[in-house]
């Protein structure tokens, strides 16, 4: 969410009515999330000036660990230098820390491609935004889910019940520090996740939604202590339901 919002912001800056705008003091502390969107808190160090040049050798974009040769345009400006400077700073301050770690395994190759392409400046802001929107579409639609054996048939569903809230086993990247709360596309994906975790014996699809509209599922080690809840459905492994107090 943070990276996509940042890319949308940089897309606007690259195509603003004032021309391509560069953020000269590009640091994470210069941004804040407002209603799920990333905003720049300080525009004092923003500039529309692009580096003047006489030849291509005048257009080297230098960073502490990398340098990129750019073209000198016919009007004597280094082509796309503001856009590329913003994009590489987004890569080194945001993408490298946020992209590789919390996506479903099937989507990680797509994010690795974005990471590598922006790190080498092979993508401009237009291509980067298009690539992010493709990943978002795959994520929201569930098209990233690979064909696999149907696992939900191995679970008993009890409508109108949930478990008592409390501390349970933890997983990563959980939306709750008290237990294992993950976003899922469907109950079938939740069943696959539960099967992959040796502690998991049951899960509940909650009414809570993420910013993409995906429901949150709570994974639990014990299906005991059920309480009535008209809006809830709990799924219990058939192997776990025998012998448990329901």
PDB file of C-alpha atoms in Angstrom:
ATOM      1  CA  UNK A   1       0.000   0.000   0.000  1.00  0.00           C
ATOM      2  CA  UNK A   2       2.779   2.417   0.927  1.00  0.00           C
ATOM      3  CA  UNK A   3       4.840   1.672  -2.195  1.00  0.00           C
ATOM      4  CA  UNK A   4       1.869   1.891  -4.564  1.00  0.00           C
ATOM      5  CA  UNK A   5       0.771   5.179  -3.013  1.00  0.00           C
ATOM      6  CA  UNK A   6       4.318   6.528  -3.355  1.00  0.00           C
ATOM      7  CA  UNK A   7       4.463   5.505  -7.032  1.00  0.00           C
ATOM      8  CA  UNK A   8       1.159   7.284  -7.708  1.00  0.00           C
ATOM      9  CA  UNK A   9       2.570  10.393  -6.035  1.00  0.00           C
ATOM     10  CA  UNK A  10       5.766  10.243  -8.109  1.00  0.00           C
ATOM     11  CA  UNK A  11       3.691   9.708 -11.265  1.00  0.00           C
ATOM     12  CA  UNK A  12       1.867  12.954 -10.500  1.00  0.00           C
ATOM     13  CA  UNK A  13       5.132  14.795  -9.818  1.00  0.00           C
ATOM     14  CA  UNK A  14       6.600  13.567 -13.122  1.00  0.00           C
ATOM     15  CA  UNK A  15       3.567  14.817 -15.066  1.00  0.00           C
ATOM     16  CA  UNK A  16       2.591  17.878 -13.041  1.00  0.00           C
ATOM     17  CA  UNK A  17       1.339  21.067 -14.755  1.00  0.00           C
ATOM     18  CA  UNK A  18       4.553  22.760 -13.586  1.00  0.00           C
ATOM     19  CA  UNK A  19       6.727  20.157 -15.275  1.00  0.00           C
ATOM     20  CA  UNK A  20       8.673  17.270 -13.768  1.00  0.00           C
ATOM     21  CA  UNK A  21       9.194  17.936 -10.046  1.00  0.00           C
ATOM     22  CA  UNK A  22      12.119  16.471  -8.108  1.00  0.00           C
ATOM     23  CA  UNK A  23      12.179  16.086  -4.313  1.00  0.00           C
ATOM     24  CA  UNK A  24      15.675  17.186  -3.366  1.00  0.00           C
ATOM     25  CA  UNK A  25      15.401  16.058   0.264  1.00  0.00           C
ATOM     26  CA  UNK A  26      13.910  12.612  -0.356  1.00  0.00           C
ATOM     27  CA  UNK A  27      13.746  10.937   3.070  1.00  0.00           C
ATOM     28  CA  UNK A  28      11.080   8.726   4.692  1.00  0.00           C
ATOM     29  CA  UNK A  29      10.557  11.416   7.332  1.00  0.00           C
ATOM     30  CA  UNK A  30       9.265  13.752   4.599  1.00  0.00           C
ATOM     31  CA  UNK A  31       6.177  11.573   4.050  1.00  0.00           C
ATOM     32  CA  UNK A  32       3.072  10.788   6.063  1.00  0.00           C
ATOM     33  CA  UNK A  33       0.095   8.474   5.498  1.00  0.00           C
ATOM     34  CA  UNK A  34      -3.290  10.245   5.375  1.00  0.00           C
ATOM     35  CA  UNK A  35      -6.388   8.079   4.892  1.00  0.00           C
ATOM     36  CA  UNK A  36      -4.259   5.370   3.292  1.00  0.00           C
ATOM     37  CA  UNK A  37      -2.448   7.730   0.900  1.00  0.00           C
ATOM     38  CA  UNK A  38       1.143   8.899   1.115  1.00  0.00           C
ATOM     39  CA  UNK A  39       1.577  12.677   1.262  1.00  0.00           C
ATOM     40  CA  UNK A  40       4.660  14.891   1.135  1.00  0.00           C
ATOM     41  CA  UNK A  41       4.923  16.972   4.293  1.00  0.00           C
ATOM     42  CA  UNK A  42       7.510  19.487   3.049  1.00  0.00           C
ATOM     43  CA  UNK A  43       7.712  20.887  -0.488  1.00  0.00           C
ATOM     44  CA  UNK A  44      10.364  23.502   0.345  1.00  0.00           C
ATOM     45  CA  UNK A  45      13.047  21.348  -1.308  1.00  0.00           C
ATOM     46  CA  UNK A  46      11.040  20.505  -4.433  1.00  0.00           C
ATOM     47  CA  UNK A  47      12.272  21.816  -7.776  1.00  0.00           C
ATOM     48  CA  UNK A  48      11.196  21.832 -11.420  1.00  0.00           C
ATOM     49  CA  UNK A  49      14.688  22.692 -12.635  1.00  0.00           C
ATOM     50  CA  UNK A  50      16.365  19.985 -14.694  1.00  0.00           C
ATOM     51  CA  UNK A  51      20.138  19.823 -15.029  1.00  0.00           C
ATOM     52  CA  UNK A  52      21.473  21.757 -18.017  1.00  0.00           C
ATOM     53  CA  UNK A  53      23.935  20.031 -20.332  1.00  0.00           C
ATOM     54  CA  UNK A  54      25.927  20.321 -23.520  1.00  0.00           C
ATOM     55  CA  UNK A  55      26.609  16.621 -24.045  1.00  0.00           C
ATOM     56  CA  UNK A  56      25.672  13.248 -22.590  1.00  0.00           C
ATOM     57  CA  UNK A  57      28.725  13.230 -20.331  1.00  0.00           C
ATOM     58  CA  UNK A  58      27.191  16.159 -18.421  1.00  0.00           C
ATOM     59  CA  UNK A  59      24.215  13.989 -17.436  1.00  0.00           C
ATOM     60  CA  UNK A  60      25.459  11.460 -14.921  1.00  0.00           C
ATOM     61  CA  UNK A  61      23.002  10.797 -12.106  1.00  0.00           C
ATOM     62  CA  UNK A  62      25.100   9.972  -9.041  1.00  0.00           C
ATOM     63  CA  UNK A  63      24.057   8.138  -5.878  1.00  0.00           C
ATOM     64  CA  UNK A  64      26.305   6.828  -3.080  1.00  0.00           C
ATOM     65  CA  UNK A  65      26.383   3.279  -4.500  1.00  0.00           C
ATOM     66  CA  UNK A  66      25.424   3.716  -8.162  1.00  0.00           C
ATOM     67  CA  UNK A  67      25.717   6.091 -11.105  1.00  0.00           C
ATOM     68  CA  UNK A  68      23.498   6.262 -14.176  1.00  0.00           C
ATOM     69  CA  UNK A  69      24.409   7.863 -17.528  1.00  0.00           C
ATOM     70  CA  UNK A  70      21.541   9.898 -19.023  1.00  0.00           C
ATOM     71  CA  UNK A  71      21.023  11.609 -22.369  1.00  0.00           C
ATOM     72  CA  UNK A  72      21.380  15.318 -23.075  1.00  0.00           C
ATOM     73  CA  UNK A  73      18.310  16.508 -24.963  1.00  0.00           C
ATOM     74  CA  UNK A  74      18.215  18.836 -27.959  1.00  0.00           C
ATOM     75  CA  UNK A  75      17.132  21.689 -25.667  1.00  0.00           C
ATOM     76  CA  UNK A  76      20.165  21.220 -23.406  1.00  0.00           C
ATOM     77  CA  UNK A  77      18.506  19.436 -20.493  1.00  0.00           C
ATOM     78  CA  UNK A  78      19.302  16.025 -19.005  1.00  0.00           C
ATOM     79  CA  UNK A  79      16.353  13.906 -20.104  1.00  0.00           C
ATOM     80  CA  UNK A  80      14.135  12.629 -17.281  1.00  0.00           C
ATOM     81  CA  UNK A  81      16.660  13.350 -14.550  1.00  0.00           C
ATOM     82  CA  UNK A  82      14.056  14.561 -12.031  1.00  0.00           C
ATOM     83  CA  UNK A  83      11.782  11.580 -12.579  1.00  0.00           C
ATOM     84  CA  UNK A  84      14.668   9.108 -12.381  1.00  0.00           C
ATOM     85  CA  UNK A  85      16.101  10.696  -9.245  1.00  0.00           C
ATOM     86  CA  UNK A  86      12.737  10.409  -7.472  1.00  0.00           C
ATOM     87  CA  UNK A  87      12.286   6.826  -8.634  1.00  0.00           C
ATOM     88  CA  UNK A  88      15.699   5.601  -7.515  1.00  0.00           C
ATOM     89  CA  UNK A  89      15.213   7.264  -4.127  1.00  0.00           C
ATOM     90  CA  UNK A  90      11.864   5.456  -3.843  1.00  0.00           C
ATOM     91  CA  UNK A  91      13.718   2.226  -4.611  1.00  0.00           C
ATOM     92  CA  UNK A  92      16.460   2.697  -2.017  1.00  0.00           C
ATOM     93  CA  UNK A  93      14.368   4.189   0.804  1.00  0.00           C
ATOM     94  CA  UNK A  94      11.074   2.300   0.387  1.00  0.00           C
ATOM     95  CA  UNK A  95      11.000  -0.557  -2.150  1.00  0.00           C
ATOM     96  CA  UNK A  96      14.045  -2.430  -0.823  1.00  0.00           C
ATOM     97  CA  UNK A  97      12.608  -2.482   2.704  1.00  0.00           C
ATOM     98  CA  UNK A  98       8.917  -3.079   2.005  1.00  0.00           C
ATOM     99  CA  UNK A  99       8.428  -5.033  -1.228  1.00  0.00           C
ATOM    100  CA  UNK A 100      10.206  -8.364  -0.665  1.00  0.00           C
ATOM    101  CA  UNK A 101       8.736  -9.410   2.653  1.00  0.00           C
ATOM    102  CA  UNK A 102       4.961  -9.770   2.973  1.00  0.00           C
ATOM    103  CA  UNK A 103       3.462 -10.688  -0.406  1.00  0.00           C
ATOM    104  CA  UNK A 104       2.005 -14.144  -1.144  1.00  0.00           C
ATOM    105  CA  UNK A 105       4.736 -16.393  -2.615  1.00  0.00           C
ATOM    106  CA  UNK A 106       3.147 -16.411  -6.092  1.00  0.00           C
ATOM    107  CA  UNK A 107       3.414 -12.600  -6.306  1.00  0.00           C
ATOM    108  CA  UNK A 108       6.988 -12.247  -5.089  1.00  0.00           C
ATOM    109  CA  UNK A 109       8.556 -12.750  -8.560  1.00  0.00           C
ATOM    110  CA  UNK A 110       6.503  -9.805  -9.874  1.00  0.00           C
ATOM    111  CA  UNK A 111       7.679  -7.603  -7.016  1.00  0.00           C
ATOM    112  CA  UNK A 112      11.266  -8.763  -7.518  1.00  0.00           C
ATOM    113  CA  UNK A 113      11.015  -7.663 -11.152  1.00  0.00           C
ATOM    114  CA  UNK A 114       9.840  -4.214 -10.026  1.00  0.00           C
ATOM    115  CA  UNK A 115      12.622  -4.047  -7.460  1.00  0.00           C
ATOM    116  CA  UNK A 116      15.331  -5.008  -9.961  1.00  0.00           C
ATOM    117  CA  UNK A 117      13.994  -2.788 -12.755  1.00  0.00           C
ATOM    118  CA  UNK A 118      13.736   0.323 -10.572  1.00  0.00           C
ATOM    119  CA  UNK A 119      17.089  -0.419  -8.935  1.00  0.00           C
ATOM    120  CA  UNK A 120      18.697  -0.377 -12.394  1.00  0.00           C
ATOM    121  CA  UNK A 121      16.433   2.446 -13.635  1.00  0.00           C
ATOM    122  CA  UNK A 122      15.245   0.231 -16.496  1.00  0.00           C
ATOM    123  CA  UNK A 123      11.705   1.284 -15.618  1.00  0.00           C
ATOM    124  CA  UNK A 124      10.474   4.856 -15.716  1.00  0.00           C
ATOM    125  CA  UNK A 125       7.603   6.000 -13.531  1.00  0.00           C
ATOM    126  CA  UNK A 126       4.976   5.046 -16.169  1.00  0.00           C
ATOM    127  CA  UNK A 127       6.226   1.449 -16.388  1.00  0.00           C
ATOM    128  CA  UNK A 128       6.587   1.219 -12.604  1.00  0.00           C
ATOM    129  CA  UNK A 129       3.006   2.328 -11.983  1.00  0.00           C
ATOM    130  CA  UNK A 130       1.719  -0.100 -14.622  1.00  0.00           C
ATOM    131  CA  UNK A 131       3.646  -2.961 -13.006  1.00  0.00           C
ATOM    132  CA  UNK A 132       2.297  -2.126  -9.535  1.00  0.00           C
ATOM    133  CA  UNK A 133      -1.267  -1.945 -10.838  1.00  0.00           C
ATOM    134  CA  UNK A 134      -0.844  -5.376 -12.440  1.00  0.00           C
ATOM    135  CA  UNK A 135       0.267  -6.872  -9.115  1.00  0.00           C
ATOM    136  CA  UNK A 136      -2.618  -5.156  -7.325  1.00  0.00           C
ATOM    137  CA  UNK A 137      -5.100  -6.613  -9.837  1.00  0.00           C
ATOM    138  CA  UNK A 138      -3.690 -10.118  -9.369  1.00  0.00           C
ATOM    139  CA  UNK A 139      -3.813  -9.704  -5.600  1.00  0.00           C
ATOM    140  CA  UNK A 140      -7.377  -8.371  -5.376  1.00  0.00           C
ATOM    141  CA  UNK A 141      -8.818 -10.780  -7.945  1.00  0.00           C
ATOM    142  CA  UNK A 142      -7.163 -13.914  -6.571  1.00  0.00           C
ATOM    143  CA  UNK A 143      -5.706 -14.700 -10.011  1.00  0.00           C
ATOM    144  CA  UNK A 144      -2.317 -15.236  -8.363  1.00  0.00           C
ATOM    145  CA  UNK A 145      -3.602 -18.370  -6.652  1.00  0.00           C
ATOM    146  CA  UNK A 146      -2.084 -21.419  -8.245  1.00  0.00           C
ATOM    147  CA  UNK A 147      -4.147 -24.479  -8.985  1.00  0.00           C
ATOM    148  CA  UNK A 148      -3.878 -26.747  -5.998  1.00  0.00           C
ATOM    149  CA  UNK A 149      -5.865 -29.562  -4.328  1.00  0.00           C
ATOM    150  CA  UNK A 150      -9.087 -28.331  -2.720  1.00  0.00           C
ATOM    151  CA  UNK A 151      -8.446 -28.387   1.013  1.00  0.00           C
ATOM    152  CA  UNK A 152     -11.604 -26.809   2.429  1.00  0.00           C
ATOM    153  CA  UNK A 153     -13.368 -30.189   2.158  1.00  0.00           C
ATOM    154  CA  UNK A 154     -11.177 -31.364   5.030  1.00  0.00           C
ATOM    155  CA  UNK A 155     -12.775 -28.782   7.356  1.00  0.00           C
ATOM    156  CA  UNK A 156     -16.076 -28.708   9.214  1.00  0.00           C
ATOM    157  CA  UNK A 157     -17.798 -25.322   9.025  1.00  0.00           C
ATOM    158  CA  UNK A 158     -19.912 -24.081  11.923  1.00  0.00           C
ATOM    159  CA  UNK A 159     -22.013 -21.037  11.061  1.00  0.00           C
ATOM    160  CA  UNK A 160     -23.014 -18.657  13.825  1.00  0.00           C
ATOM    161  CA  UNK A 161     -20.014 -19.351  16.045  1.00  0.00           C
ATOM    162  CA  UNK A 162     -16.576 -17.973  16.756  1.00  0.00           C
ATOM    163  CA  UNK A 163     -13.936 -18.548  19.373  1.00  0.00           C
ATOM    164  CA  UNK A 164     -13.166 -16.367  22.363  1.00  0.00           C
ATOM    165  CA  UNK A 165     -10.666 -13.653  21.502  1.00  0.00           C
ATOM    166  CA  UNK A 166      -7.349 -14.092  23.197  1.00  0.00           C
ATOM    167  CA  UNK A 167      -3.663 -14.668  22.686  1.00  0.00           C
ATOM    168  CA  UNK A 168      -2.787 -17.605  20.425  1.00  0.00           C
ATOM    169  CA  UNK A 169       0.169 -18.683  18.312  1.00  0.00           C
ATOM    170  CA  UNK A 170       1.778 -15.955  16.239  1.00  0.00           C
ATOM    171  CA  UNK A 171       2.686 -15.859  12.564  1.00  0.00           C
ATOM    172  CA  UNK A 172       4.212 -13.377  10.159  1.00  0.00           C
ATOM    173  CA  UNK A 173       3.116 -10.983   8.721  1.00  0.00           C
ATOM    174  CA  UNK A 174       0.158 -10.851  11.117  1.00  0.00           C
ATOM    175  CA  UNK A 175      -2.214  -7.903  11.437  1.00  0.00           C
ATOM    176  CA  UNK A 176      -2.386  -8.632  15.181  1.00  0.00           C
ATOM    177  CA  UNK A 177       0.440  -9.020  17.693  1.00  0.00           C
ATOM    178  CA  UNK A 178      -1.740 -11.339  19.784  1.00  0.00           C
ATOM    179  CA  UNK A 179      -2.093 -14.104  17.227  1.00  0.00           C
ATOM    180  CA  UNK A 180      -2.124 -15.045  13.554  1.00  0.00           C
ATOM    181  CA  UNK A 181      -4.390 -12.677  11.566  1.00  0.00           C
ATOM    182  CA  UNK A 182      -3.823 -12.683   7.798  1.00  0.00           C
ATOM    183  CA  UNK A 183      -5.671 -11.396   4.747  1.00  0.00           C
ATOM    184  CA  UNK A 184      -7.056 -14.040   2.381  1.00  0.00           C
ATOM    185  CA  UNK A 185      -8.890 -14.104  -0.930  1.00  0.00           C
ATOM    186  CA  UNK A 186     -11.269 -16.862   0.125  1.00  0.00           C
ATOM    187  CA  UNK A 187     -11.918 -19.599   2.661  1.00  0.00           C
ATOM    188  CA  UNK A 188     -10.109 -22.000   0.318  1.00  0.00           C
ATOM    189  CA  UNK A 189      -6.924 -19.935   0.527  1.00  0.00           C
ATOM    190  CA  UNK A 190      -7.346 -19.762   4.306  1.00  0.00           C
ATOM    191  CA  UNK A 191      -7.547 -23.562   4.413  1.00  0.00           C
ATOM    192  CA  UNK A 192      -4.285 -23.785   2.462  1.00  0.00           C
ATOM    193  CA  UNK A 193      -2.611 -21.380   4.889  1.00  0.00           C
ATOM    194  CA  UNK A 194      -3.922 -23.300   7.892  1.00  0.00           C
ATOM    195  CA  UNK A 195      -2.605 -26.561   6.434  1.00  0.00           C
ATOM    196  CA  UNK A 196       0.829 -25.001   6.014  1.00  0.00           C
ATOM    197  CA  UNK A 197       1.073 -24.075   9.720  1.00  0.00           C
ATOM    198  CA  UNK A 198       1.537 -27.011  12.091  1.00  0.00           C
ATOM    199  CA  UNK A 199      -0.087 -25.130  14.993  1.00  0.00           C
ATOM    200  CA  UNK A 200      -3.278 -24.324  13.091  1.00  0.00           C
ATOM    201  CA  UNK A 201      -6.388 -26.357  13.851  1.00  0.00           C
ATOM    202  CA  UNK A 202      -9.116 -23.880  12.900  1.00  0.00           C
ATOM    203  CA  UNK A 203      -9.725 -20.472  11.347  1.00  0.00           C
ATOM    204  CA  UNK A 204     -12.420 -17.817  11.217  1.00  0.00           C
ATOM    205  CA  UNK A 205     -13.125 -15.480   8.305  1.00  0.00           C
ATOM    206  CA  UNK A 206     -13.752 -12.195  10.112  1.00  0.00           C
ATOM    207  CA  UNK A 207     -15.839  -9.201   9.037  1.00  0.00           C
ATOM    208  CA  UNK A 208     -12.754  -6.998   8.911  1.00  0.00           C
ATOM    209  CA  UNK A 209     -11.341  -5.975   5.524  1.00  0.00           C
ATOM    210  CA  UNK A 210      -7.974  -4.685   4.375  1.00  0.00           C
ATOM    211  CA  UNK A 211      -7.463  -1.654   2.139  1.00  0.00           C
ATOM    212  CA  UNK A 212      -7.819  -3.923  -0.913  1.00  0.00           C
ATOM    213  CA  UNK A 213     -11.158  -5.289   0.288  1.00  0.00           C
ATOM    214  CA  UNK A 214      -9.768  -8.708   1.256  1.00  0.00           C
ATOM    215  CA  UNK A 215     -11.181 -10.249   4.450  1.00  0.00           C
ATOM    216  CA  UNK A 216      -8.978 -11.011   7.433  1.00  0.00           C
ATOM    217  CA  UNK A 217      -8.820 -14.582   8.707  1.00  0.00           C
ATOM    218  CA  UNK A 218      -7.874 -15.506  12.253  1.00  0.00           C
ATOM    219  CA  UNK A 219      -5.895 -18.774  12.511  1.00  0.00           C
ATOM    220  CA  UNK A 220      -5.993 -20.632  15.800  1.00  0.00           C
ATOM    221  CA  UNK A 221      -4.437 -23.623  17.487  1.00  0.00           C
ATOM    222  CA  UNK A 222      -7.581 -24.713  19.344  1.00  0.00           C
ATOM    223  CA  UNK A 223     -11.230 -24.659  18.246  1.00  0.00           C
ATOM    224  CA  UNK A 224     -12.556 -24.885  21.814  1.00  0.00           C
ATOM    225  CA  UNK A 225     -14.599 -22.324  23.767  1.00  0.00           C
ATOM    226  CA  UNK A 226     -17.003 -21.437  20.975  1.00  0.00           C
ATOM    227  CA  UNK A 227     -19.427 -18.571  21.501  1.00  0.00           C
ATOM    228  CA  UNK A 228     -22.460 -17.577  19.400  1.00  0.00           C
ATOM    229  CA  UNK A 229     -21.949 -14.943  16.687  1.00  0.00           C
ATOM    230  CA  UNK A 230     -24.544 -14.666  13.923  1.00  0.00           C
ATOM    231  CA  UNK A 231     -22.042 -13.083  11.510  1.00  0.00           C
ATOM    232  CA  UNK A 232     -19.217 -15.581  11.969  1.00  0.00           C
ATOM    233  CA  UNK A 233     -18.228 -18.919  10.487  1.00  0.00           C
ATOM    234  CA  UNK A 234     -15.526 -21.087  12.022  1.00  0.00           C
ATOM    235  CA  UNK A 235     -13.742 -23.772  10.010  1.00  0.00           C
ATOM    236  CA  UNK A 236     -12.291 -26.674  12.019  1.00  0.00           C
ATOM    237  CA  UNK A 237     -10.024 -29.414  10.741  1.00  0.00           C
ATOM    238  CA  UNK A 238     -11.932 -32.676  10.774  1.00  0.00           C
ATOM    239  CA  UNK A 239      -8.939 -34.338  12.416  1.00  0.00           C
ATOM    240  CA  UNK A 240      -9.084 -31.732  15.189  1.00  0.00           C
ATOM    241  CA  UNK A 241     -12.835 -31.787  15.766  1.00  0.00           C
ATOM    242  CA  UNK A 242     -12.897 -35.341  17.117  1.00  0.00           C
ATOM    243  CA  UNK A 243     -12.223 -35.310  20.816  1.00  0.00           C
ATOM    244  CA  UNK A 244     -12.422 -31.505  21.148  1.00  0.00           C
ATOM    245  CA  UNK A 245     -15.100 -29.876  23.296  1.00  0.00           C
ATOM    246  CA  UNK A 246     -17.390 -27.991  20.894  1.00  0.00           C
TER     247      UNK A 246
END
